[in-house]
PDB file of C-alpha atoms in Angstrom:
ATOM      1  CA  UNK A   1     146.269  12.466  88.694  1.00  0.00           C
ATOM      2  CA  UNK A   2     145.864  15.147  90.667  1.00  0.00           C
ATOM      3  CA  UNK A   3     146.503  14.861  94.302  1.00  0.00           C
ATOM      4  CA  UNK A   4     143.985  15.578  97.113  1.00  0.00           C
ATOM      5  CA  UNK A   5     144.374  16.098 101.178  1.00  0.00           C
ATOM      6  CA  UNK A   6     142.981  14.268 103.955  1.00  0.00           C
ATOM      7  CA  UNK A   7     139.794  16.108 103.076  1.00  0.00           C
ATOM      8  CA  UNK A   8     139.772  15.047  99.889  1.00  0.00           C
ATOM      9  CA  UNK A   9     140.531  18.664  97.991  1.00  0.00           C
ATOM     10  CA  UNK A  10     142.189  18.433  94.628  1.00  0.00           C
ATOM     11  CA  UNK A  11     145.332  19.952  95.014  1.00  0.00           C
ATOM     12  CA  UNK A  12     146.209  21.576  90.955  1.00  0.00           C
ATOM     13  CA  UNK A  13     149.824  21.710  90.450  1.00  0.00           C
ATOM     14  CA  UNK A  14     151.513  24.530  88.407  1.00  0.00           C
ATOM     15  CA  UNK A  15     152.413  21.881  86.067  1.00  0.00           C
ATOM     16  CA  UNK A  16     148.837  20.032  85.899  1.00  0.00           C
ATOM     17  CA  UNK A  17     147.372  23.634  85.397  1.00  0.00           C
ATOM     18  CA  UNK A  18     149.696  24.289  82.698  1.00  0.00           C
ATOM     19  CA  UNK A  19     148.445  21.096  81.210  1.00  0.00           C
ATOM     20  CA  UNK A  20     144.715  21.470  81.858  1.00  0.00           C
ATOM     21  CA  UNK A  21     144.270  24.714  80.398  1.00  0.00           C
ATOM     22  CA  UNK A  22     145.750  25.245  77.378  1.00  0.00           C
ATOM     23  CA  UNK A  23     145.334  28.740  76.045  1.00  0.00           C
ATOM     24  CA  UNK A  24     142.613  28.780  73.038  1.00  0.00           C
ATOM     25  CA  UNK A  25     140.411  26.815  76.044  1.00  0.00           C
ATOM     26  CA  UNK A  26     140.731  29.665  78.521  1.00  0.00           C
ATOM     27  CA  UNK A  27     139.966  32.310  75.779  1.00  0.00           C
ATOM     28  CA  UNK A  28     136.888  29.988  75.313  1.00  0.00           C
ATOM     29  CA  UNK A  29     135.737  29.736  78.579  1.00  0.00           C
ATOM     30  CA  UNK A  30     135.900  33.705  79.163  1.00  0.00           C
ATOM     31  CA  UNK A  31     134.011  34.264  75.678  1.00  0.00           C
ATOM     32  CA  UNK A  32     131.263  32.426  76.816  1.00  0.00           C
ATOM     33  CA  UNK A  33     131.086  33.188  80.480  1.00  0.00           C
ATOM     34  CA  UNK A  34     130.299  36.572  78.946  1.00  0.00           C
ATOM     35  CA  UNK A  35     128.261  35.668  75.879  1.00  0.00           C
ATOM     36  CA  UNK A  36     125.898  33.399  78.766  1.00  0.00           C
ATOM     37  CA  UNK A  37     125.065  36.285  80.693  1.00  0.00           C
ATOM     38  CA  UNK A  38     128.334  36.868  83.214  1.00  0.00           C
ATOM     39  CA  UNK A  39     128.794  40.626  84.059  1.00  0.00           C
ATOM     40  CA  UNK A  40     131.863  41.635  85.644  1.00  0.00           C
ATOM     41  CA  UNK A  41     130.271  44.425  87.324  1.00  0.00           C
ATOM     42  CA  UNK A  42     128.829  42.087  89.677  1.00  0.00           C
ATOM     43  CA  UNK A  43     131.883  40.785  90.755  1.00  0.00           C
ATOM     44  CA  UNK A  44     133.108  41.327  94.174  1.00  0.00           C
ATOM     45  CA  UNK A  45     135.880  43.983  94.111  1.00  0.00           C
ATOM     46  CA  UNK A  46     139.799  43.495  94.610  1.00  0.00           C
ATOM     47  CA  UNK A  47     141.303  43.639  97.960  1.00  0.00           C
ATOM     48  CA  UNK A  48     144.524  44.963  99.268  1.00  0.00           C
ATOM     49  CA  UNK A  49     145.631  43.517 102.788  1.00  0.00           C
ATOM     50  CA  UNK A  50     148.910  45.271 103.830  1.00  0.00           C
ATOM     51  CA  UNK A  51     151.282  43.400 105.311  1.00  0.00           C
ATOM     52  CA  UNK A  52     154.822  43.943 107.260  1.00  0.00           C
ATOM     53  CA  UNK A  53     156.701  42.918 104.563  1.00  0.00           C
ATOM     54  CA  UNK A  54     154.196  43.067 101.861  1.00  0.00           C
ATOM     55  CA  UNK A  55     150.333  42.748 101.206  1.00  0.00           C
ATOM     56  CA  UNK A  56     147.818  40.302 100.630  1.00  0.00           C
ATOM     57  CA  UNK A  57     145.612  40.389  97.406  1.00  0.00           C
ATOM     58  CA  UNK A  58     142.538  38.886  97.993  1.00  0.00           C
ATOM     59  CA  UNK A  59     140.350  38.212  94.716  1.00  0.00           C
ATOM     60  CA  UNK A  60     137.345  36.634  94.763  1.00  0.00           C
ATOM     61  CA  UNK A  61     134.152  35.271  92.843  1.00  0.00           C
ATOM     62  CA  UNK A  62     130.999  33.305  91.961  1.00  0.00           C
ATOM     63  CA  UNK A  63     129.517  32.252  88.837  1.00  0.00           C
ATOM     64  CA  UNK A  64     127.205  29.187  88.004  1.00  0.00           C
ATOM     65  CA  UNK A  65     127.955  25.995  89.912  1.00  0.00           C
ATOM     66  CA  UNK A  66     131.584  27.706  91.591  1.00  0.00           C
ATOM     67  CA  UNK A  67     132.592  30.374  93.927  1.00  0.00           C
ATOM     68  CA  UNK A  68     136.161  31.023  94.622  1.00  0.00           C
ATOM     69  CA  UNK A  69     138.798  33.055  95.946  1.00  0.00           C
ATOM     70  CA  UNK A  70     142.338  33.848  94.564  1.00  0.00           C
ATOM     71  CA  UNK A  71     144.712  34.628  97.557  1.00  0.00           C
ATOM     72  CA  UNK A  72     148.419  36.330  96.432  1.00  0.00           C
ATOM     73  CA  UNK A  73     151.170  38.019  98.859  1.00  0.00           C
ATOM     74  CA  UNK A  74     153.112  40.660  96.734  1.00  0.00           C
ATOM     75  CA  UNK A  75     156.706  41.095  98.571  1.00  0.00           C
ATOM     76  CA  UNK A  76     158.739  43.692  97.020  1.00  0.00           C
ATOM     77  CA  UNK A  77     161.692  42.880  98.933  1.00  0.00           C
ATOM     78  CA  UNK A  78     162.036  39.381  97.206  1.00  0.00           C
ATOM     79  CA  UNK A  79     163.151  40.382  94.107  1.00  0.00           C
ATOM     80  CA  UNK A  80     166.557  41.077  96.197  1.00  0.00           C
ATOM     81  CA  UNK A  81     166.628  37.445  97.533  1.00  0.00           C
ATOM     82  CA  UNK A  82     166.283  35.777  94.459  1.00  0.00           C
ATOM     83  CA  UNK A  83     163.013  34.690  95.224  1.00  0.00           C
ATOM     84  CA  UNK A  84     158.966  35.463  93.477  1.00  0.00           C
ATOM     85  CA  UNK A  85     157.452  38.979  94.528  1.00  0.00           C
ATOM     86  CA  UNK A  86     154.218  37.357  93.694  1.00  0.00           C
ATOM     87  CA  UNK A  87     153.148  33.959  95.214  1.00  0.00           C
ATOM     88  CA  UNK A  88     150.001  32.627  96.111  1.00  0.00           C
ATOM     89  CA  UNK A  89     147.117  29.864  95.138  1.00  0.00           C
ATOM     90  CA  UNK A  90     143.547  29.735  94.158  1.00  0.00           C
ATOM     91  CA  UNK A  91     140.458  28.076  96.481  1.00  0.00           C
ATOM     92  CA  UNK A  92     137.870  26.517  94.179  1.00  0.00           C
ATOM     93  CA  UNK A  93     134.674  26.092  96.176  1.00  0.00           C
ATOM     94  CA  UNK A  94     130.987  24.441  95.323  1.00  0.00           C
ATOM     95  CA  UNK A  95     128.625  27.159  95.348  1.00  0.00           C
ATOM     96  CA  UNK A  96     126.026  25.218  96.503  1.00  0.00           C
ATOM     97  CA  UNK A  97     127.266  23.546  99.739  1.00  0.00           C
ATOM     98  CA  UNK A  98     130.942  26.026  99.493  1.00  0.00           C
ATOM     99  CA  UNK A  99     132.481  22.887 100.257  1.00  0.00           C
ATOM    100  CA  UNK A 100     136.318  23.219  98.914  1.00  0.00           C
ATOM    101  CA  UNK A 101     136.896  21.432  95.940  1.00  0.00           C
ATOM    102  CA  UNK A 102     140.709  22.492  94.654  1.00  0.00           C
ATOM    103  CA  UNK A 103     143.680  24.005  95.414  1.00  0.00           C
ATOM    104  CA  UNK A 104     145.191  25.625  92.351  1.00  0.00           C
ATOM    105  CA  UNK A 105     148.303  27.454  92.352  1.00  0.00           C
ATOM    106  CA  UNK A 106     147.313  30.922  91.716  1.00  0.00           C
ATOM    107  CA  UNK A 107     151.003  32.232  89.893  1.00  0.00           C
ATOM    108  CA  UNK A 108     150.243  29.919  86.852  1.00  0.00           C
ATOM    109  CA  UNK A 109     146.641  30.640  86.586  1.00  0.00           C
ATOM    110  CA  UNK A 110     146.945  34.388  86.716  1.00  0.00           C
ATOM    111  CA  UNK A 111     149.626  34.070  83.820  1.00  0.00           C
ATOM    112  CA  UNK A 112     147.092  32.142  81.574  1.00  0.00           C
ATOM    113  CA  UNK A 113     143.794  34.471  82.420  1.00  0.00           C
ATOM    114  CA  UNK A 114     145.657  37.698  81.913  1.00  0.00           C
ATOM    115  CA  UNK A 115     146.384  37.131  78.156  1.00  0.00           C
ATOM    116  CA  UNK A 116     143.727  35.262  77.708  1.00  0.00           C
ATOM    117  CA  UNK A 117     141.354  38.455  78.482  1.00  0.00           C
ATOM    118  CA  UNK A 118     143.378  39.898  76.226  1.00  0.00           C
ATOM    119  CA  UNK A 119     143.390  38.010  73.124  1.00  0.00           C
ATOM    120  CA  UNK A 120     139.834  37.723  73.696  1.00  0.00           C
ATOM    121  CA  UNK A 121     139.608  41.882  73.427  1.00  0.00           C
ATOM    122  CA  UNK A 122     142.100  41.352  70.238  1.00  0.00           C
ATOM    123  CA  UNK A 123     139.944  39.100  68.498  1.00  0.00           C
ATOM    124  CA  UNK A 124     136.985  40.854  68.734  1.00  0.00           C
ATOM    125  CA  UNK A 125     138.758  44.333  67.566  1.00  0.00           C
ATOM    126  CA  UNK A 126     141.585  43.359  65.243  1.00  0.00           C
ATOM    127  CA  UNK A 127     141.116  42.866  61.896  1.00  0.00           C
ATOM    128  CA  UNK A 128     142.168  39.483  60.538  1.00  0.00           C
ATOM    129  CA  UNK A 129     144.807  40.320  58.826  1.00  0.00           C
ATOM    130  CA  UNK A 130     146.839  41.633  62.231  1.00  0.00           C
ATOM    131  CA  UNK A 131     149.527  39.619  61.964  1.00  0.00           C
ATOM    132  CA  UNK A 132     152.269  41.497  63.487  1.00  0.00           C
ATOM    133  CA  UNK A 133     152.692  42.076  67.311  1.00  0.00           C
ATOM    134  CA  UNK A 134     154.774  44.477  69.354  1.00  0.00           C
ATOM    135  CA  UNK A 135     155.454  43.704  72.880  1.00  0.00           C
ATOM    136  CA  UNK A 136     156.569  45.993  76.000  1.00  0.00           C
ATOM    137  CA  UNK A 137     158.145  44.118  78.393  1.00  0.00           C
ATOM    138  CA  UNK A 138     160.247  40.646  79.135  1.00  0.00           C
ATOM    139  CA  UNK A 139     158.463  39.053  81.940  1.00  0.00           C
ATOM    140  CA  UNK A 140     156.214  35.889  82.025  1.00  0.00           C
ATOM    141  CA  UNK A 141     153.435  38.127  81.087  1.00  0.00           C
ATOM    142  CA  UNK A 142     155.014  39.542  77.727  1.00  0.00           C
ATOM    143  CA  UNK A 143     155.698  35.824  76.456  1.00  0.00           C
ATOM    144  CA  UNK A 144     152.212  34.263  78.050  1.00  0.00           C
ATOM    145  CA  UNK A 145     150.819  37.375  75.539  1.00  0.00           C
ATOM    146  CA  UNK A 146     152.286  36.177  72.721  1.00  0.00           C
ATOM    147  CA  UNK A 147     151.465  32.596  72.931  1.00  0.00           C
ATOM    148  CA  UNK A 148     147.631  34.521  73.743  1.00  0.00           C
ATOM    149  CA  UNK A 149     147.603  36.581  70.667  1.00  0.00           C
ATOM    150  CA  UNK A 150     148.758  33.351  68.304  1.00  0.00           C
ATOM    151  CA  UNK A 151     145.990  31.612  69.631  1.00  0.00           C
ATOM    152  CA  UNK A 152     143.376  34.558  67.794  1.00  0.00           C
ATOM    153  CA  UNK A 153     145.871  35.592  65.025  1.00  0.00           C
ATOM    154  CA  UNK A 154     148.142  34.054  62.598  1.00  0.00           C
ATOM    155  CA  UNK A 155     151.489  36.060  63.953  1.00  0.00           C
ATOM    156  CA  UNK A 156     154.573  36.794  61.091  1.00  0.00           C
ATOM    157  CA  UNK A 157     156.378  38.837  63.346  1.00  0.00           C
ATOM    158  CA  UNK A 158     157.031  39.535  66.664  1.00  0.00           C
ATOM    159  CA  UNK A 159     158.773  42.631  67.906  1.00  0.00           C
ATOM    160  CA  UNK A 160     160.165  42.913  71.793  1.00  0.00           C
ATOM    161  CA  UNK A 161     160.951  46.373  73.123  1.00  0.00           C
ATOM    162  CA  UNK A 162     162.767  46.113  76.855  1.00  0.00           C
ATOM    163  CA  UNK A 163     164.783  47.575  79.272  1.00  0.00           C
ATOM    164  CA  UNK A 164     167.209  44.566  79.915  1.00  0.00           C
ATOM    165  CA  UNK A 165     169.560  43.097  77.173  1.00  0.00           C
ATOM    166  CA  UNK A 166     169.875  40.326  78.637  1.00  0.00           C
ATOM    167  CA  UNK A 167     166.348  39.512  79.177  1.00  0.00           C
ATOM    168  CA  UNK A 168     165.437  40.719  75.999  1.00  0.00           C
ATOM    169  CA  UNK A 169     167.305  38.583  74.311  1.00  0.00           C
ATOM    170  CA  UNK A 170     165.824  35.533  76.545  1.00  0.00           C
ATOM    171  CA  UNK A 171     162.775  36.544  75.619  1.00  0.00           C
ATOM    172  CA  UNK A 172     163.424  36.280  72.018  1.00  0.00           C
ATOM    173  CA  UNK A 173     165.297  33.393  72.331  1.00  0.00           C
ATOM    174  CA  UNK A 174     161.816  31.573  73.860  1.00  0.00           C
ATOM    175  CA  UNK A 175     159.708  33.390  71.337  1.00  0.00           C
ATOM    176  CA  UNK A 176     162.161  31.852  68.699  1.00  0.00           C
ATOM    177  CA  UNK A 177     162.391  28.190  69.838  1.00  0.00           C
ATOM    178  CA  UNK A 178     158.469  28.213  69.849  1.00  0.00           C
ATOM    179  CA  UNK A 179     158.661  29.397  66.167  1.00  0.00           C
ATOM    180  CA  UNK A 180     158.266  33.086  65.768  1.00  0.00           C
ATOM    181  CA  UNK A 181     159.911  35.294  64.059  1.00  0.00           C
ATOM    182  CA  UNK A 182     161.174  37.377  66.742  1.00  0.00           C
ATOM    183  CA  UNK A 183     163.260  40.955  66.596  1.00  0.00           C
ATOM    184  CA  UNK A 184     164.577  43.437  69.061  1.00  0.00           C
ATOM    185  CA  UNK A 185     162.718  46.622  68.600  1.00  0.00           C
ATOM    186  CA  UNK A 186     162.307  50.298  70.279  1.00  0.00           C
ATOM    187  CA  UNK A 187     159.222  52.867  70.936  1.00  0.00           C
ATOM    188  CA  UNK A 188     159.136  53.963  67.814  1.00  0.00           C
ATOM    189  CA  UNK A 189     157.561  50.636  66.125  1.00  0.00           C
ATOM    190  CA  UNK A 190     154.866  51.718  67.191  1.00  0.00           C
ATOM    191  CA  UNK A 191     154.247  53.678  64.185  1.00  0.00           C
ATOM    192  CA  UNK A 192     154.555  49.955  62.088  1.00  0.00           C
ATOM    193  CA  UNK A 193     152.852  47.691  64.303  1.00  0.00           C
ATOM    194  CA  UNK A 194     148.869  46.100  64.153  1.00  0.00           C
ATOM    195  CA  UNK A 195     149.212  44.544  67.489  1.00  0.00           C
ATOM    196  CA  UNK A 196     150.704  46.109  70.578  1.00  0.00           C
ATOM    197  CA  UNK A 197     150.834  44.579  73.926  1.00  0.00           C
ATOM    198  CA  UNK A 198     152.169  46.854  77.152  1.00  0.00           C
ATOM    199  CA  UNK A 199     153.262  44.077  79.613  1.00  0.00           C
ATOM    200  CA  UNK A 200     155.198  46.160  81.847  1.00  0.00           C
ATOM    201  CA  UNK A 201     155.635  47.672  85.577  1.00  0.00           C
ATOM    202  CA  UNK A 202     155.998  51.018  84.136  1.00  0.00           C
ATOM    203  CA  UNK A 203     154.319  54.042  85.922  1.00  0.00           C
ATOM    204  CA  UNK A 204     154.866  56.176  82.724  1.00  0.00           C
ATOM    205  CA  UNK A 205     153.704  56.406  79.173  1.00  0.00           C
ATOM    206  CA  UNK A 206     156.003  53.817  77.317  1.00  0.00           C
ATOM    207  CA  UNK A 207     155.596  55.198  73.432  1.00  0.00           C
ATOM    208  CA  UNK A 208     154.433  58.318  71.836  1.00  0.00           C
ATOM    209  CA  UNK A 209     150.584  57.625  71.067  1.00  0.00           C
ATOM    210  CA  UNK A 210     150.569  59.638  67.888  1.00  0.00           C
ATOM    211  CA  UNK A 211     152.210  57.755  66.360  1.00  0.00           C
ATOM    212  CA  UNK A 212     149.860  54.436  66.406  1.00  0.00           C
ATOM    213  CA  UNK A 213     148.559  53.260  63.221  1.00  0.00           C
ATOM    214  CA  UNK A 214     144.309  54.369  62.757  1.00  0.00           C
ATOM    215  CA  UNK A 215     143.979  50.546  62.144  1.00  0.00           C
ATOM    216  CA  UNK A 216     145.985  49.155  65.578  1.00  0.00           C
ATOM    217  CA  UNK A 217     144.751  47.509  68.920  1.00  0.00           C
ATOM    218  CA  UNK A 218     146.947  48.181  71.851  1.00  0.00           C
ATOM    219  CA  UNK A 219     146.421  46.534  75.062  1.00  0.00           C
ATOM    220  CA  UNK A 220     147.918  47.891  78.586  1.00  0.00           C
ATOM    221  CA  UNK A 221     147.486  44.824  81.498  1.00  0.00           C
ATOM    222  CA  UNK A 222     151.144  46.484  83.080  1.00  0.00           C
ATOM    223  CA  UNK A 223     148.964  47.667  86.828  1.00  0.00           C
ATOM    224  CA  UNK A 224     146.113  47.989  88.737  1.00  0.00           C
ATOM    225  CA  UNK A 225     146.850  50.626  90.083  1.00  0.00           C
ATOM    226  CA  UNK A 226     145.143  54.177  89.649  1.00  0.00           C
ATOM    227  CA  UNK A 227     148.421  56.337  89.470  1.00  0.00           C
ATOM    228  CA  UNK A 228     150.425  54.146  86.781  1.00  0.00           C
ATOM    229  CA  UNK A 229     149.948  54.089  83.165  1.00  0.00           C
ATOM    230  CA  UNK A 230     151.415  52.730  80.376  1.00  0.00           C
ATOM    231  CA  UNK A 231     149.837  55.007  77.504  1.00  0.00           C
ATOM    232  CA  UNK A 232     149.551  58.834  77.132  1.00  0.00           C
ATOM    233  CA  UNK A 233     146.758  60.984  76.625  1.00  0.00           C
ATOM    234  CA  UNK A 234     147.885  60.873  72.859  1.00  0.00           C
ATOM    235  CA  UNK A 235     146.866  57.777  72.544  1.00  0.00           C
ATOM    236  CA  UNK A 236     143.671  57.438  74.585  1.00  0.00           C
ATOM    237  CA  UNK A 237     142.606  61.205  72.734  1.00  0.00           C
ATOM    238  CA  UNK A 238     142.655  59.398  69.369  1.00  0.00           C
ATOM    239  CA  UNK A 239     141.081  55.847  70.559  1.00  0.00           C
ATOM    240  CA  UNK A 240     137.840  54.259  71.408  1.00  0.00           C
ATOM    241  CA  UNK A 241     138.746  52.471  74.891  1.00  0.00           C
ATOM    242  CA  UNK A 242     137.481  49.959  75.836  1.00  0.00           C
ATOM    243  CA  UNK A 243     137.828  48.217  80.153  1.00  0.00           C
ATOM    244  CA  UNK A 244     136.134  44.855  81.447  1.00  0.00           C
ATOM    245  CA  UNK A 245     133.841  46.877  83.883  1.00  0.00           C
ATOM    246  CA  UNK A 246     133.257  50.711  84.250  1.00  0.00           C
ATOM    247  CA  UNK A 247     133.348  50.909  87.589  1.00  0.00           C
ATOM    248  CA  UNK A 248     136.030  48.272  88.249  1.00  0.00           C
ATOM    249  CA  UNK A 249     138.604  50.829  85.433  1.00  0.00           C
ATOM    250  CA  UNK A 250     137.497  53.851  87.064  1.00  0.00           C
ATOM    251  CA  UNK A 251     138.866  52.945  90.814  1.00  0.00           C
ATOM    252  CA  UNK A 252     142.019  50.815  89.200  1.00  0.00           C
ATOM    253  CA  UNK A 253     143.179  51.773  86.012  1.00  0.00           C
ATOM    254  CA  UNK A 254     145.519  54.795  85.914  1.00  0.00           C
ATOM    255  CA  UNK A 255     145.994  54.682  82.136  1.00  0.00           C
ATOM    256  CA  UNK A 256     141.928  55.854  82.073  1.00  0.00           C
ATOM    257  CA  UNK A 257     141.852  57.230  85.582  1.00  0.00           C
ATOM    258  CA  UNK A 258     144.701  59.799  85.051  1.00  0.00           C
ATOM    259  CA  UNK A 259     142.981  60.429  80.988  1.00  0.00           C
ATOM    260  CA  UNK A 260     140.079  61.701  82.861  1.00  0.00           C
ATOM    261  CA  UNK A 261     141.987  63.676  85.415  1.00  0.00           C
ATOM    262  CA  UNK A 262     143.534  65.392  82.601  1.00  0.00           C
ATOM    263  CA  UNK A 263     140.537  66.191  80.573  1.00  0.00           C
ATOM    264  CA  UNK A 264     141.137  63.636  77.598  1.00  0.00           C
ATOM    265  CA  UNK A 265     138.636  61.294  78.071  1.00  0.00           C
ATOM    266  CA  UNK A 266     135.378  60.672  80.011  1.00  0.00           C
ATOM    267  CA  UNK A 267     133.654  58.358  81.790  1.00  0.00           C
ATOM    268  CA  UNK A 268     131.139  58.272  78.882  1.00  0.00           C
ATOM    269  CA  UNK A 269     133.854  57.288  76.421  1.00  0.00           C
ATOM    270  CA  UNK A 270     134.312  53.891  78.342  1.00  0.00           C
ATOM    271  CA  UNK A 271     133.164  50.962  76.813  1.00  0.00           C
ATOM    272  CA  UNK A 272     132.955  47.148  78.586  1.00  0.00           C
ATOM    273  CA  UNK A 273     134.440  44.448  77.490  1.00  0.00           C
ATOM    274  CA  UNK A 274     130.520  42.255  77.748  1.00  0.00           C
ATOM    275  CA  UNK A 275     129.083  44.802  75.444  1.00  0.00           C
ATOM    276  CA  UNK A 276     131.993  44.088  72.778  1.00  0.00           C
ATOM    277  CA  UNK A 277     131.577  40.262  73.108  1.00  0.00           C
ATOM    278  CA  UNK A 278     127.550  40.503  72.790  1.00  0.00           C
ATOM    279  CA  UNK A 279     127.097  43.204  70.382  1.00  0.00           C
ATOM    280  CA  UNK A 280     131.044  43.176  68.756  1.00  0.00           C
ATOM    281  CA  UNK A 281     132.572  46.828  68.659  1.00  0.00           C
ATOM    282  CA  UNK A 282     131.645  50.434  67.113  1.00  0.00           C
ATOM    283  CA  UNK A 283     132.434  51.413  64.072  1.00  0.00           C
ATOM    284  CA  UNK A 284     135.686  53.977  64.953  1.00  0.00           C
ATOM    285  CA  UNK A 285     138.353  56.070  63.028  1.00  0.00           C
ATOM    286  CA  UNK A 286     141.276  55.642  65.051  1.00  0.00           C
ATOM    287  CA  UNK A 287     143.012  52.392  67.431  1.00  0.00           C
ATOM    288  CA  UNK A 288     141.155  50.350  69.699  1.00  0.00           C
ATOM    289  CA  UNK A 289     142.821  50.688  73.083  1.00  0.00           C
ATOM    290  CA  UNK A 290     141.516  47.847  75.560  1.00  0.00           C
ATOM    291  CA  UNK A 291     142.925  48.266  79.480  1.00  0.00           C
ATOM    292  CA  UNK A 292     142.395  45.444  81.900  1.00  0.00           C
ATOM    293  CA  UNK A 293     143.266  45.132  85.652  1.00  0.00           C
ATOM    294  CA  UNK A 294     142.471  41.514  85.854  1.00  0.00           C
ATOM    295  CA  UNK A 295     139.596  40.622  88.271  1.00  0.00           C
ATOM    296  CA  UNK A 296     138.198  37.719  90.074  1.00  0.00           C
ATOM    297  CA  UNK A 297     135.867  36.186  87.580  1.00  0.00           C
ATOM    298  CA  UNK A 298     138.163  35.251  84.948  1.00  0.00           C
ATOM    299  CA  UNK A 299     140.209  33.414  88.013  1.00  0.00           C
ATOM    300  CA  UNK A 300     136.926  31.887  88.707  1.00  0.00           C
ATOM    301  CA  UNK A 301     136.375  30.659  85.257  1.00  0.00           C
ATOM    302  CA  UNK A 302     139.783  29.178  84.158  1.00  0.00           C
ATOM    303  CA  UNK A 303     140.331  27.742  87.283  1.00  0.00           C
ATOM    304  CA  UNK A 304     136.836  25.875  86.683  1.00  0.00           C
ATOM    305  CA  UNK A 305     138.084  25.042  83.627  1.00  0.00           C
ATOM    306  CA  UNK A 306     141.601  23.618  84.905  1.00  0.00           C
ATOM    307  CA  UNK A 307     139.585  21.756  87.700  1.00  0.00           C
ATOM    308  CA  UNK A 308     136.932  20.208  85.338  1.00  0.00           C
ATOM    309  CA  UNK A 309     139.551  19.108  82.638  1.00  0.00           C
ATOM    310  CA  UNK A 310     141.719  17.349  85.526  1.00  0.00           C
ATOM    311  CA  UNK A 311     139.416  16.319  87.623  1.00  0.00           C
ATOM    312  CA  UNK A 312     135.941  15.657  85.671  1.00  0.00           C
ATOM    313  CA  UNK A 313     134.608  12.630  87.797  1.00  0.00           C
ATOM    314  CA  UNK A 314     134.409  15.546  91.138  1.00  0.00           C
ATOM    315  CA  UNK A 315     133.350  18.271  88.516  1.00  0.00           C
TER     316      UNK A 315
END
């Protein structure tokens, strides 16, 4: 059972988030929220507050019966200490009374909602027969993106491209233990992959976008900084480009911002996620590219599901 504080706030631990927020459930909840009229354009912007040893990231949101805010700390020096770089929690409120309802592990919530939004886009953009996934990165988001894509497509093979041999081997071992046919790859493997997810901290393009198949879907989620990118102009030139929200992308999505600065794409080339979900994709002749930066409404929707699934009597 969930623990409660003296003021009856439900405390939902990392393990409880895993147990009560399955990936497929998270994907469905995000889709239903967009279908029901949630407009990411109305969501409050993320804010970053500098601290002496890092920063706070504050991500508020409000929709329906709930409001909430995710507070994360980013401490770059923690890696050298063997501590997590990102830590934090999500605080869920009743939207009517603004009474705090739950304190939820924010790191695990992020680990689930980020790939869930990627998988939602992939499910709408990729052909049903897309079964090969190429993953750039070896961290938690790489693992969870495989799990999320596997929730919407019957994956036959997973190829991992990583900088660290040891970390790549570790991820491959985990994927094989979960039943995937997984092997090590290189950037050149984009020429064969039907699905590509970029889950890295790279600030420069990871691969040659001219090699990507015309029917491929590429997702980049590695940063929310205007000067960092994971894909190149060659991919943007060929692709139909999708973002969670246009204004947010123009503020935070380096892959998009740099492409516009280079004259590769324009603002008018950007398609938003609500239109994709409600109307379906437009006809395209090249790859589809989805760039996400993460938004507070995604945390709110998935936090609500975790809370309601764990403590239905309080929902």
